[in-house]
Amino acid sequence: MNPDRRRPLIGITSYQDEAAWSVWRQRASLVPQTYVDSVAAAGGTPVLLPPQPGDAGPLLDALDGLVLAGGPDIDPARYAAEADPRTGPPHQARDDWELTLLRGALDRDLPVLGVCRGMQLLNVALGGTLRQHLPERSHQIVPAEFVRRRVDVEAGSRLAAVLGPAAEVNCYHHQATDLTGSGLRVTARAEDGTVEALELPGHRFALGVQWHPETDPDDPRLFRALVEASRLPADHACARSRETTR
């Protein structure tokens, strides 16, 4: 196969949890199928990346892009905070693994899309903090049901180049960005002012959204943008990113 024509290899971080199938109930590595479908539909080849020991460098060198999937709350100790009683239990192995992947990806200028927890991880990795619980019935109303929200997008941002000045999105989160991490730019907010997107200017593609684009197959633009960035050489993509953010 012509290497210029191959589908970009996109890693997707995953859960480790108890799961049931057929006659079995075991601890498993898994991710909602919607992530896999979204990456594949956008032209990428999805690969699951469960927490694991060892050096992540060779794995990152083989990838063309990275999706940090949603999931449980990040341990507040990661941003020097005491745990709120409503914050979920820590998942140290996943926090360790995903922070290692993210920092390695940023060092390599590997395209990154953070979803919900993934956006929060991007913020924490760069020194930011989180609001551990939003007002009740605001962004997470009914368990396991997404809330349709309008987000307003910052003009001139990378996100605006993908979505335009506003978008209707599927939200499900009880935490959000508080102090913004070093170098990050807030590029979308909900009507109540909650931060709904962050990006890292000057990087080939480093963007986090608080909502869940993988649950909206009618709007594949974010995953297409990630895959497109993953096809480009790093120097060309960075030049395009700088032009977009001028």
Short mmCIF file of N, CA and C in Angstrom, two decimals, residues 11-16 29 47-60 63 66-68 78 91-105 117 121:
data_model
loop_
_atom_site.label_atom_id
_atom_site.label_comp_id
_atom_site.label_asym_id
_atom_site.label_seq_id
_atom_site.Cartn_x
_atom_site.Cartn_y
_atom_site.Cartn_z
N GLY A 11 -5.12 6.02 18.04
CA GLY A 11 -5.27 5.35 19.32
C GLY A 11 -6.41 5.96 20.12
N ILE A 12 -7.18 5.11 20.80
CA ILE A 12 -8.29 5.54 21.65
C ILE A 12 -8.06 4.96 23.04
N THR A 13 -7.93 5.82 24.05
CA THR A 13 -7.76 5.32 25.41
C THR A 13 -9.04 4.62 25.86
N SER A 14 -8.90 3.69 26.80
CA SER A 14 -10.05 2.87 27.15
C SER A 14 -10.15 2.62 28.65
N TYR A 15 -11.31 2.12 29.02
CA TYR A 15 -11.59 1.76 30.41
C TYR A 15 -10.97 0.42 30.75
N GLN A 16 -10.81 0.17 32.05
CA GLN A 16 -10.63 -1.18 32.58
C GLN A 16 -11.68 -1.35 33.66
N SER A 29 -10.93 -4.60 29.19
CA SER A 29 -10.57 -3.32 28.60
C SER A 29 -11.59 -3.01 27.51
N VAL A 47 -7.56 2.05 17.20
CA VAL A 47 -6.82 1.06 17.99
C VAL A 47 -7.03 1.39 19.46
N LEU A 48 -7.48 0.41 20.26
CA LEU A 48 -7.71 0.64 21.67
C LEU A 48 -6.40 0.63 22.45
N LEU A 49 -6.32 1.53 23.44
CA LEU A 49 -5.10 1.69 24.24
C LEU A 49 -5.44 1.58 25.73
N PRO A 50 -5.65 0.37 26.24
CA PRO A 50 -5.96 0.22 27.66
C PRO A 50 -4.74 0.53 28.52
N PRO A 51 -4.94 0.92 29.78
CA PRO A 51 -3.80 1.15 30.68
C PRO A 51 -2.90 -0.07 30.72
N GLN A 52 -1.59 0.18 30.68
CA GLN A 52 -0.63 -0.92 30.64
C GLN A 52 0.72 -0.42 31.13
N PRO A 53 1.55 -1.33 31.63
CA PRO A 53 2.88 -0.94 32.10
C PRO A 53 3.84 -0.77 30.93
N GLY A 54 4.98 -0.18 31.23
CA GLY A 54 6.04 -0.08 30.23
C GLY A 54 6.10 1.27 29.56
N ASP A 55 7.04 1.40 28.65
CA ASP A 55 7.31 2.63 27.94
C ASP A 55 6.28 2.85 26.85
N ALA A 56 5.63 4.02 26.86
CA ALA A 56 4.64 4.33 25.82
C ALA A 56 5.27 4.88 24.56
N GLY A 57 6.56 5.18 24.58
CA GLY A 57 7.22 5.82 23.45
C GLY A 57 7.09 5.07 22.14
N PRO A 58 7.44 3.76 22.09
CA PRO A 58 7.31 3.03 20.82
C PRO A 58 5.88 3.00 20.30
N LEU A 59 4.91 2.92 21.20
CA LEU A 59 3.51 2.93 20.78
C LEU A 59 3.14 4.28 20.16
N LEU A 60 3.52 5.36 20.81
CA LEU A 60 3.22 6.69 20.28
C LEU A 60 3.91 6.91 18.93
N LEU A 63 1.71 5.60 16.21
CA LEU A 63 0.39 6.20 16.02
C LEU A 63 0.48 7.46 15.16
N LEU A 66 -4.32 10.60 18.44
CA LEU A 66 -4.72 10.07 19.75
C LEU A 66 -6.06 10.68 20.16
N VAL A 67 -6.98 9.81 20.61
CA VAL A 67 -8.24 10.25 21.22
C VAL A 67 -8.20 9.88 22.69
N LEU A 68 -8.36 10.88 23.55
CA LEU A 68 -8.49 10.65 24.99
C LEU A 68 -9.98 10.57 25.29
N ARG A 78 -4.08 15.02 41.51
CA ARG A 78 -3.30 15.35 40.31
C ARG A 78 -3.24 16.86 40.10
N HIS A 91 -8.93 6.41 39.68
CA HIS A 91 -8.49 5.31 38.82
C HIS A 91 -7.03 5.59 38.46
N GLN A 92 -6.14 5.21 39.39
CA GLN A 92 -4.74 5.63 39.27
C GLN A 92 -4.08 5.08 38.02
N ALA A 93 -4.34 3.84 37.68
CA ALA A 93 -3.68 3.25 36.50
C ALA A 93 -4.07 4.00 35.24
N ARG A 94 -5.34 4.36 35.12
CA ARG A 94 -5.78 5.09 33.92
C ARG A 94 -5.21 6.50 33.93
N ASP A 95 -5.23 7.18 35.07
CA ASP A 95 -4.65 8.52 35.13
C ASP A 95 -3.17 8.50 34.73
N ASP A 96 -2.42 7.56 35.30
CA ASP A 96 -0.99 7.45 34.99
C ASP A 96 -0.77 7.23 33.50
N TRP A 97 -1.50 6.27 32.94
CA TRP A 97 -1.32 5.88 31.54
C TRP A 97 -1.67 7.02 30.60
N GLU A 98 -2.81 7.65 30.83
CA GLU A 98 -3.25 8.68 29.90
C GLU A 98 -2.41 9.94 30.01
N LEU A 99 -1.94 10.27 31.20
CA LEU A 99 -1.04 11.43 31.31
C LEU A 99 0.27 11.14 30.58
N THR A 100 0.75 9.91 30.67
CA THR A 100 1.97 9.54 29.95
C THR A 100 1.75 9.63 28.45
N LEU A 101 0.62 9.09 27.96
CA LEU A 101 0.32 9.17 26.54
C LEU A 101 0.19 10.62 26.08
N LEU A 102 -0.53 11.43 26.84
CA LEU A 102 -0.77 12.80 26.44
C LEU A 102 0.53 13.60 26.38
N ARG A 103 1.33 13.50 27.41
CA ARG A 103 2.59 14.27 27.42
C ARG A 103 3.50 13.81 26.29
N GLY A 104 3.54 12.50 26.03
CA GLY A 104 4.34 12.01 24.92
C GLY A 104 3.81 12.48 23.58
N ALA A 105 2.49 12.52 23.45
CA ALA A 105 1.89 12.98 22.20
C ALA A 105 2.19 14.46 21.96
N ARG A 117 -13.67 13.80 29.89
CA ARG A 117 -12.52 13.55 30.76
C ARG A 117 -11.21 13.88 30.03
N LEU A 121 -8.25 16.15 31.29
CA LEU A 121 -6.89 15.64 31.43
C LEU A 121 -5.89 16.58 30.76
#
